[in-house]
Amino acid sequence: MKRLLITAILISAACWSLMAEGLNGTGTLTEHAFRHKGVDYVYYLYIPDGMKEDAPLVMVFHGYGSRDIPSIKYGFHPVADKHGFAVCYPRGPKDHKGKEYWSVGYQFHIDNGLMRDDIGMAVSLVKHLQKTYKLSKHNVFATGHSNGGAMSYMIAYKAADTFAAVASVSGHIMECMYRTLKPKRPIPLMEVHGTDDVLSKWNGDPYNDDGWGSDIAIPCAVGLWTAVNHCTHEETEVLPVRRNKVIAHRFVNGTGGNEVWFYEVVNGQHSWADKDMDTASEIWKFFSKYLMK
């Protein structure tokens, strides 16, 4: 009986901990398992209270080895509550170092045979969520931090038929992506990046000095998608200063009204930039331009 009571307390504590995730929002956060091509994934799903049928979906991809609590790190729950969209946080399985990751072409993942079909998983999971929770078939968006930002770029390349727009924060394009992948179609894209980022370097890592694999300079990555979207000119805005200065470069008048937004965090480090601006709100402001009714 004593053992049963202890077990019940532990289960209750775990459930409360998961529900406590939603304390910075009014909705519900739940944990789920998902299997794709024989690989087991976990995802968290946040549903705002009173969310309507055909609601938008935002997929949020974590950074390499991240174990952060979704709601605390990314700040999407209050934004989701206000605007009525679901938020999904997939978790990548662990690599040979015991770190959760997304397959974006890091050299040590290629060398160890650890490349997976994470893009296929993301598309399959979106379809599952659309069917299960009656979410929008069109208003699906992807964002992520660092490794998750690189995953967002991969989605722009390979899954633009499923996602309406993507946003990367401290992300990057691996050179292997840049050399081998061709965008399927124009897709609106946003990048938030610190000029002093020492991991996803502003000027890239052309010679793989850090061992992750070569990646291209951030302005080049943004420039690529500006060209893909056929944007014609730039509008700039300096956001109200919280810590570091943030300059919003917005490339506009693209195909079908598409835009590419580039938030330059002056002296910013490798972060979600939430101390410099309301990152989640700025991302949703960008995504909401592409909502279909």
mmCIF file of C-alpha atoms in Angstrom:
data_model
loop_
_atom_site.group_PDB
_atom_site.id
_atom_site.type_symbol
_atom_site.label_atom_id
_atom_site.label_comp_id
_atom_site.label_asym_id
_atom_site.label_seq_id
_atom_site.Cartn_x
_atom_site.Cartn_y
_atom_site.Cartn_z
ATOM 1 C CA MET A 1 0.000 0.000 0.000
ATOM 2 C CA LYS A 2 2.836 2.379 0.893
ATOM 3 C CA ARG A 3 4.561 1.673 -2.453
ATOM 4 C CA LEU A 4 1.278 2.247 -4.292
ATOM 5 C CA LEU A 5 0.799 5.553 -2.509
ATOM 6 C CA ILE A 6 4.323 6.703 -3.408
ATOM 7 C CA THR A 7 3.735 5.751 -7.040
ATOM 8 C CA ALA A 8 0.464 7.697 -7.085
ATOM 9 C CA ILE A 9 2.195 10.747 -5.617
ATOM 10 C CA LEU A 10 4.947 10.572 -8.252
ATOM 11 C CA ILE A 11 2.422 10.282 -11.073
ATOM 12 C CA SER A 12 0.425 13.168 -9.650
ATOM 13 C CA ALA A 13 3.562 15.304 -9.352
ATOM 14 C CA ALA A 14 4.537 14.540 -12.966
ATOM 15 C CA CYS A 15 1.064 15.478 -14.222
ATOM 16 C CA TRP A 16 1.064 18.701 -12.196
ATOM 17 C CA SER A 17 4.505 19.559 -13.564
ATOM 18 C CA LEU A 18 3.254 19.168 -17.133
ATOM 19 C CA MET A 19 0.148 21.224 -16.445
ATOM 20 C CA ALA A 20 2.297 23.851 -14.723
ATOM 21 C CA GLU A 21 3.924 24.365 -18.098
ATOM 22 C CA GLY A 22 0.811 26.256 -19.085
ATOM 23 C CA LEU A 23 1.001 28.674 -16.168
ATOM 24 C CA ASN A 24 2.302 31.403 -18.464
ATOM 25 C CA GLY A 25 -0.787 30.738 -20.578
ATOM 26 C CA THR A 26 -4.355 29.630 -19.876
ATOM 27 C CA GLY A 27 -4.403 26.524 -22.068
ATOM 28 C CA THR A 28 -3.286 22.924 -21.694
ATOM 29 C CA LEU A 29 0.090 21.349 -22.482
ATOM 30 C CA THR A 30 0.204 17.591 -23.035
ATOM 31 C CA GLU A 31 2.960 15.101 -23.881
ATOM 32 C CA HIS A 32 2.647 12.531 -26.692
ATOM 33 C CA ALA A 33 4.628 9.843 -28.490
ATOM 34 C CA PHE A 34 4.985 9.731 -32.281
ATOM 35 C CA ARG A 35 6.666 7.177 -34.526
ATOM 36 C CA HIS A 36 8.003 7.813 -38.028
ATOM 37 C CA LYS A 37 9.865 5.263 -40.144
ATOM 38 C CA GLY A 38 10.710 3.196 -37.096
ATOM 39 C CA VAL A 39 12.052 6.144 -35.083
ATOM 40 C CA ASP A 40 10.358 7.203 -31.845
ATOM 41 C CA TYR A 41 9.788 10.893 -31.191
ATOM 42 C CA VAL A 42 8.114 12.835 -28.403
ATOM 43 C CA TYR A 43 6.159 16.040 -28.810
ATOM 44 C CA TYR A 44 4.365 18.505 -26.547
ATOM 45 C CA LEU A 45 1.148 20.143 -27.702
ATOM 46 C CA TYR A 46 -0.274 23.373 -26.314
ATOM 47 C CA ILE A 47 -3.982 24.051 -26.900
ATOM 48 C CA PRO A 48 -5.395 27.408 -25.757
ATOM 49 C CA ASP A 49 -8.678 27.350 -23.874
ATOM 50 C CA GLY A 50 -11.595 27.813 -26.238
ATOM 51 C CA MET A 51 -9.487 27.317 -29.371
ATOM 52 C CA LYS A 52 -11.758 27.171 -32.418
ATOM 53 C CA GLU A 53 -11.863 24.502 -35.108
ATOM 54 C CA ASP A 54 -9.564 25.131 -38.095
ATOM 55 C CA ALA A 55 -7.062 26.969 -35.879
ATOM 56 C CA PRO A 56 -3.504 27.655 -37.106
ATOM 57 C CA LEU A 57 -0.575 25.496 -35.963
ATOM 58 C CA VAL A 58 2.942 26.649 -35.083
ATOM 59 C CA MET A 59 5.674 23.992 -34.918
ATOM 60 C CA VAL A 60 8.629 24.946 -32.674
ATOM 61 C CA PHE A 61 11.928 23.044 -33.066
ATOM 62 C CA HIS A 62 14.444 23.044 -30.212
ATOM 63 C CA GLY A 63 18.179 23.657 -30.348
ATOM 64 C CA TYR A 64 20.873 20.965 -30.213
ATOM 65 C CA GLY A 65 20.768 19.108 -26.908
ATOM 66 C CA SER A 66 18.108 21.441 -25.533
ATOM 67 C CA ARG A 67 16.207 20.266 -22.464
ATOM 68 C CA ASP A 68 14.415 23.522 -21.805
ATOM 69 C CA ILE A 69 10.769 23.598 -20.783
ATOM 70 C CA PRO A 70 8.929 24.695 -23.949
ATOM 71 C CA SER A 71 6.694 27.410 -22.527
ATOM 72 C CA ILE A 72 9.419 29.064 -20.476
ATOM 73 C CA LYS A 73 12.040 29.212 -23.218
ATOM 74 C CA TYR A 74 9.983 30.306 -26.197
ATOM 75 C CA GLY A 75 7.131 32.379 -24.787
ATOM 76 C CA PHE A 76 4.488 31.314 -27.299
ATOM 77 C CA HIS A 77 1.680 30.357 -24.901
ATOM 78 C CA PRO A 78 0.392 33.863 -24.087
ATOM 79 C CA VAL A 79 0.599 34.708 -27.801
ATOM 80 C CA ALA A 80 -1.291 31.513 -28.679
ATOM 81 C CA ASP A 81 -3.940 32.327 -26.059
ATOM 82 C CA LYS A 82 -4.439 35.793 -27.542
ATOM 83 C CA HIS A 83 -4.585 34.735 -31.184
ATOM 84 C CA GLY A 84 -6.050 31.232 -30.910
ATOM 85 C CA PHE A 85 -3.424 28.939 -32.445
ATOM 86 C CA ALA A 86 -1.981 25.591 -31.360
ATOM 87 C CA VAL A 87 1.722 25.161 -30.607
ATOM 88 C CA CYS A 88 3.594 21.881 -31.082
ATOM 89 C CA TYR A 89 7.087 21.228 -29.685
ATOM 90 C CA PRO A 90 8.603 18.079 -31.252
ATOM 91 C CA ARG A 91 11.665 16.538 -29.583
ATOM 92 C CA GLY A 92 14.419 14.987 -31.674
ATOM 93 C CA PRO A 93 15.875 11.601 -30.585
ATOM 94 C CA LYS A 94 19.377 11.570 -29.092
ATOM 95 C CA ASP A 95 22.637 11.214 -30.998
ATOM 96 C CA HIS A 96 25.852 9.369 -30.056
ATOM 97 C CA LYS A 97 26.646 12.140 -27.556
ATOM 98 C CA GLY A 98 23.310 11.762 -25.809
ATOM 99 C CA LYS A 99 22.047 15.075 -27.261
ATOM 100 C CA GLU A 100 18.619 15.572 -28.808
ATOM 101 C CA TYR A 101 19.020 16.889 -32.354
ATOM 102 C CA TRP A 102 17.543 17.525 -35.781
ATOM 103 C CA SER A 103 19.163 16.140 -38.934
ATOM 104 C CA VAL A 104 20.365 19.208 -40.781
ATOM 105 C CA GLY A 105 23.770 18.008 -41.996
ATOM 106 C CA TYR A 106 26.160 18.404 -39.066
ATOM 107 C CA GLN A 107 29.392 16.685 -40.028
ATOM 108 C CA PHE A 108 29.589 14.438 -36.952
ATOM 109 C CA HIS A 109 26.047 13.199 -37.604
ATOM 110 C CA ILE A 110 26.928 12.371 -41.204
ATOM 111 C CA ASP A 111 30.152 10.640 -40.106
ATOM 112 C CA ASN A 112 28.273 8.524 -37.538
ATOM 113 C CA GLY A 113 25.402 7.569 -39.839
ATOM 114 C CA LEU A 114 22.870 9.540 -37.776
ATOM 115 C CA MET A 115 20.945 11.340 -40.505
ATOM 116 C CA ARG A 116 17.168 10.817 -40.228
ATOM 117 C CA ASP A 117 14.087 11.843 -42.182
ATOM 118 C CA ASP A 118 13.111 14.595 -39.748
ATOM 119 C CA ILE A 119 11.436 16.608 -42.496
ATOM 120 C CA GLY A 120 9.229 13.637 -43.337
ATOM 121 C CA MET A 121 8.468 13.287 -39.625
ATOM 122 C CA ALA A 122 7.480 16.960 -39.375
ATOM 123 C CA VAL A 123 5.123 16.715 -42.355
ATOM 124 C CA SER A 124 3.632 13.461 -41.051
ATOM 125 C CA LEU A 125 3.151 14.930 -37.572
ATOM 126 C CA VAL A 126 1.435 18.010 -38.994
ATOM 127 C CA LYS A 127 -1.037 15.791 -40.861
ATOM 128 C CA HIS A 128 -1.655 13.784 -37.694
ATOM 129 C CA LEU A 129 -2.344 16.933 -35.668
ATOM 130 C CA GLN A 130 -4.592 18.405 -38.362
ATOM 131 C CA LYS A 131 -6.709 15.268 -38.391
ATOM 132 C CA THR A 132 -6.764 14.667 -34.639
ATOM 133 C CA TYR A 133 -7.421 18.247 -33.510
ATOM 134 C CA LYS A 134 -9.196 19.594 -36.610
ATOM 135 C CA LEU A 135 -6.498 22.183 -37.229
ATOM 136 C CA SER A 136 -6.141 24.298 -40.359
ATOM 137 C CA LYS A 137 -4.989 22.555 -43.527
ATOM 138 C CA HIS A 138 -3.274 25.709 -44.712
ATOM 139 C CA ASN A 139 -2.165 27.832 -41.758
ATOM 140 C CA VAL A 140 0.864 25.837 -40.612
ATOM 141 C CA PHE A 141 4.129 27.517 -39.636
ATOM 142 C CA ALA A 142 7.566 26.440 -38.440
ATOM 143 C CA THR A 143 10.111 28.118 -36.220
ATOM 144 C CA GLY A 144 13.071 27.025 -34.142
ATOM 145 C CA HIS A 145 16.215 28.025 -32.303
ATOM 146 C CA SER A 146 19.780 27.194 -33.403
ATOM 147 C CA ASN A 147 19.640 23.573 -34.624
ATOM 148 C CA GLY A 148 15.866 24.110 -34.772
ATOM 149 C CA GLY A 149 16.460 27.241 -36.838
ATOM 150 C CA ALA A 150 18.488 25.172 -39.290
ATOM 151 C CA MET A 151 15.564 22.728 -39.299
ATOM 152 C CA SER A 152 13.303 25.642 -40.248
ATOM 153 C CA TYR A 153 15.541 26.365 -43.243
ATOM 154 C CA MET A 154 15.346 22.675 -44.222
ATOM 155 C CA ILE A 155 11.559 22.955 -44.088
ATOM 156 C CA ALA A 156 11.729 26.015 -46.356
ATOM 157 C CA TYR A 157 13.732 23.971 -48.851
ATOM 158 C CA LYS A 158 11.860 20.680 -48.673
ATOM 159 C CA ALA A 159 8.373 21.159 -47.206
ATOM 160 C CA ALA A 160 7.067 24.470 -48.524
ATOM 161 C CA ASP A 161 3.925 22.668 -49.696
ATOM 162 C CA THR A 162 3.017 21.954 -46.051
ATOM 163 C CA PHE A 163 4.235 25.110 -44.286
ATOM 164 C CA ALA A 164 3.040 28.622 -45.121
ATOM 165 C CA ALA A 165 6.063 30.449 -43.653
ATOM 166 C CA VAL A 166 9.114 29.765 -41.491
ATOM 167 C CA ALA A 167 11.147 31.685 -38.912
ATOM 168 C CA SER A 168 14.647 30.874 -37.695
ATOM 169 C CA VAL A 169 16.218 32.267 -34.515
ATOM 170 C CA SER A 170 20.022 31.965 -34.316
ATOM 171 C CA GLY A 171 19.773 29.390 -37.104
ATOM 172 C CA HIS A 172 21.929 28.777 -40.154
ATOM 173 C CA ILE A 173 22.130 27.089 -43.540
ATOM 174 C CA MET A 174 24.708 24.314 -43.742
ATOM 175 C CA GLU A 175 26.820 24.498 -46.884
ATOM 176 C CA CYS A 176 25.696 20.988 -47.820
ATOM 177 C CA MET A 177 22.116 22.319 -47.861
ATOM 178 C CA TYR A 178 23.141 25.330 -49.892
ATOM 179 C CA ARG A 179 25.023 23.249 -52.485
ATOM 180 C CA THR A 180 22.598 20.355 -52.914
ATOM 181 C CA LEU A 181 19.058 21.594 -52.218
ATOM 182 C CA LYS A 182 16.873 23.671 -54.485
ATOM 183 C CA PRO A 183 13.877 25.603 -53.106
ATOM 184 C CA LYS A 184 10.607 24.089 -54.298
ATOM 185 C CA ARG A 185 8.814 27.419 -54.317
ATOM 186 C CA PRO A 186 8.933 30.894 -52.746
ATOM 187 C CA ILE A 187 8.099 30.836 -49.034
ATOM 188 C CA PRO A 188 8.101 33.767 -46.587
ATOM 189 C CA LEU A 189 11.052 33.554 -44.200
ATOM 190 C CA MET A 190 12.231 35.346 -41.072
ATOM 191 C CA GLU A 191 15.648 35.249 -39.371
ATOM 192 C CA VAL A 192 16.516 36.679 -35.939
ATOM 193 C CA HIS A 193 20.258 36.745 -35.356
ATOM 194 C CA GLY A 194 22.865 38.288 -33.097
ATOM 195 C CA THR A 195 25.880 39.854 -34.771
ATOM 196 C CA ASP A 196 28.170 38.410 -32.059
ATOM 197 C CA ASP A 197 26.776 34.854 -32.207
ATOM 198 C CA VAL A 198 29.773 32.542 -31.664
ATOM 199 C CA LEU A 199 27.952 29.299 -32.590
ATOM 200 C CA SER A 200 25.882 30.222 -35.643
ATOM 201 C CA LYS A 201 28.379 32.829 -36.738
ATOM 202 C CA TRP A 202 27.236 35.951 -38.517
ATOM 203 C CA ASN A 203 29.915 35.435 -41.173
ATOM 204 C CA GLY A 204 29.471 31.666 -41.285
ATOM 205 C CA ASP A 205 32.064 28.944 -40.836
ATOM 206 C CA PRO A 206 33.356 28.237 -44.370
ATOM 207 C CA TYR A 207 36.233 25.986 -43.276
ATOM 208 C CA ASN A 208 34.427 24.009 -40.547
ATOM 209 C CA ASP A 209 36.670 25.434 -37.842
ATOM 210 C CA ASP A 210 34.099 24.520 -35.166
ATOM 211 C CA GLY A 211 33.575 20.924 -36.294
ATOM 212 C CA TRP A 212 29.860 21.153 -37.027
ATOM 213 C CA GLY A 213 30.321 21.354 -40.768
ATOM 214 C CA SER A 214 30.658 24.353 -43.050
ATOM 215 C CA ASP A 215 27.803 26.830 -42.984
ATOM 216 C CA ILE A 216 27.185 29.989 -44.946
ATOM 217 C CA ALA A 217 27.105 33.583 -43.696
ATOM 218 C CA ILE A 218 23.782 34.697 -42.217
ATOM 219 C CA PRO A 219 23.324 37.675 -44.598
ATOM 220 C CA CYS A 220 23.914 35.247 -47.496
ATOM 221 C CA ALA A 221 21.259 32.864 -46.146
ATOM 222 C CA VAL A 222 18.757 35.698 -45.880
ATOM 223 C CA GLY A 223 19.794 37.013 -49.281
ATOM 224 C CA LEU A 224 19.133 33.624 -50.847
ATOM 225 C CA TRP A 225 15.518 33.596 -49.681
ATOM 226 C CA THR A 226 15.084 37.259 -50.543
ATOM 227 C CA ALA A 227 16.009 36.302 -54.107
ATOM 228 C CA VAL A 228 13.836 33.153 -54.095
ATOM 229 C CA ASN A 229 10.858 35.297 -53.042
ATOM 230 C CA HIS A 230 11.741 37.975 -55.625
ATOM 231 C CA CYS A 231 11.556 40.793 -53.089
ATOM 232 C CA THR A 232 12.257 44.163 -54.657
ATOM 233 C CA HIS A 233 13.232 46.551 -51.847
ATOM 234 C CA GLU A 234 13.980 46.909 -48.162
ATOM 235 C CA GLU A 235 12.188 48.694 -45.331
ATOM 236 C CA THR A 236 13.924 49.132 -41.965
ATOM 237 C CA GLU A 237 12.746 49.733 -38.422
ATOM 238 C CA VAL A 238 14.617 49.987 -35.125
ATOM 239 C CA LEU A 239 12.665 48.206 -32.400
ATOM 240 C CA PRO A 240 12.266 49.821 -28.953
ATOM 241 C CA VAL A 241 15.509 49.037 -27.127
ATOM 242 C CA ARG A 242 15.330 46.554 -24.237
ATOM 243 C CA ARG A 243 18.958 45.419 -24.086
ATOM 244 C CA ASN A 244 20.672 45.180 -27.471
ATOM 245 C CA LYS A 245 19.587 47.274 -30.424
ATOM 246 C CA VAL A 246 17.425 45.335 -32.883
ATOM 247 C CA ILE A 247 17.223 46.491 -36.500
ATOM 248 C CA ALA A 248 14.377 44.935 -38.481
ATOM 249 C CA HIS A 249 15.290 44.674 -42.186
ATOM 250 C CA ARG A 250 12.106 43.798 -44.056
ATOM 251 C CA PHE A 251 12.459 42.817 -47.717
ATOM 252 C CA VAL A 252 9.077 43.328 -49.319
ATOM 253 C CA ASN A 253 7.010 43.172 -52.508
ATOM 254 C CA GLY A 254 7.885 39.552 -53.193
ATOM 255 C CA THR A 255 6.000 36.925 -55.187
ATOM 256 C CA GLY A 256 2.406 36.711 -53.993
ATOM 257 C CA GLY A 257 3.074 39.370 -51.370
ATOM 258 C CA ASN A 258 5.823 37.323 -49.712
ATOM 259 C CA GLU A 259 8.329 39.079 -47.501
ATOM 260 C CA VAL A 260 11.647 38.162 -45.855
ATOM 261 C CA TRP A 261 12.288 39.676 -42.427
ATOM 262 C CA PHE A 262 15.809 39.878 -41.008
ATOM 263 C CA TYR A 263 16.108 41.015 -37.388
ATOM 264 C CA GLU A 264 19.699 42.063 -36.721
ATOM 265 C CA VAL A 265 20.431 41.968 -32.984
ATOM 266 C CA VAL A 266 23.432 44.287 -32.660
ATOM 267 C CA ASN A 267 26.050 42.676 -30.359
ATOM 268 C CA GLY A 268 23.561 39.884 -29.705
ATOM 269 C CA GLN A 269 24.745 36.417 -28.709
ATOM 270 C CA HIS A 270 23.477 32.904 -29.524
ATOM 271 C CA SER A 271 20.034 33.142 -27.953
ATOM 272 C CA TRP A 272 16.282 33.299 -28.488
ATOM 273 C CA ALA A 273 16.732 37.098 -28.232
ATOM 274 C CA ASP A 274 13.809 37.325 -25.809
ATOM 275 C CA LYS A 275 15.715 39.846 -23.655
ATOM 276 C CA ASP A 276 16.093 42.082 -26.693
ATOM 277 C CA MET A 277 12.506 41.900 -27.954
ATOM 278 C CA ASP A 278 9.267 39.932 -27.656
ATOM 279 C CA THR A 279 10.492 37.241 -30.026
ATOM 280 C CA ALA A 280 7.360 35.070 -30.011
ATOM 281 C CA SER A 281 5.097 38.062 -30.715
ATOM 282 C CA GLU A 282 7.334 39.288 -33.536
ATOM 283 C CA ILE A 283 7.346 35.810 -35.096
ATOM 284 C CA TRP A 284 3.563 35.575 -34.891
ATOM 285 C CA LYS A 285 3.246 39.072 -36.373
ATOM 286 C CA PHE A 286 5.218 37.746 -39.340
ATOM 287 C CA PHE A 287 3.293 34.454 -39.602
ATOM 288 C CA SER A 288 -0.104 36.174 -39.304
ATOM 289 C CA LYS A 289 0.534 38.021 -42.583
ATOM 290 C CA TYR A 290 0.132 34.665 -44.366
ATOM 291 C CA LEU A 291 -3.034 33.369 -42.751
ATOM 292 C CA MET A 292 -5.566 32.003 -45.211
ATOM 293 C CA LYS A 293 -9.274 32.087 -44.421
#
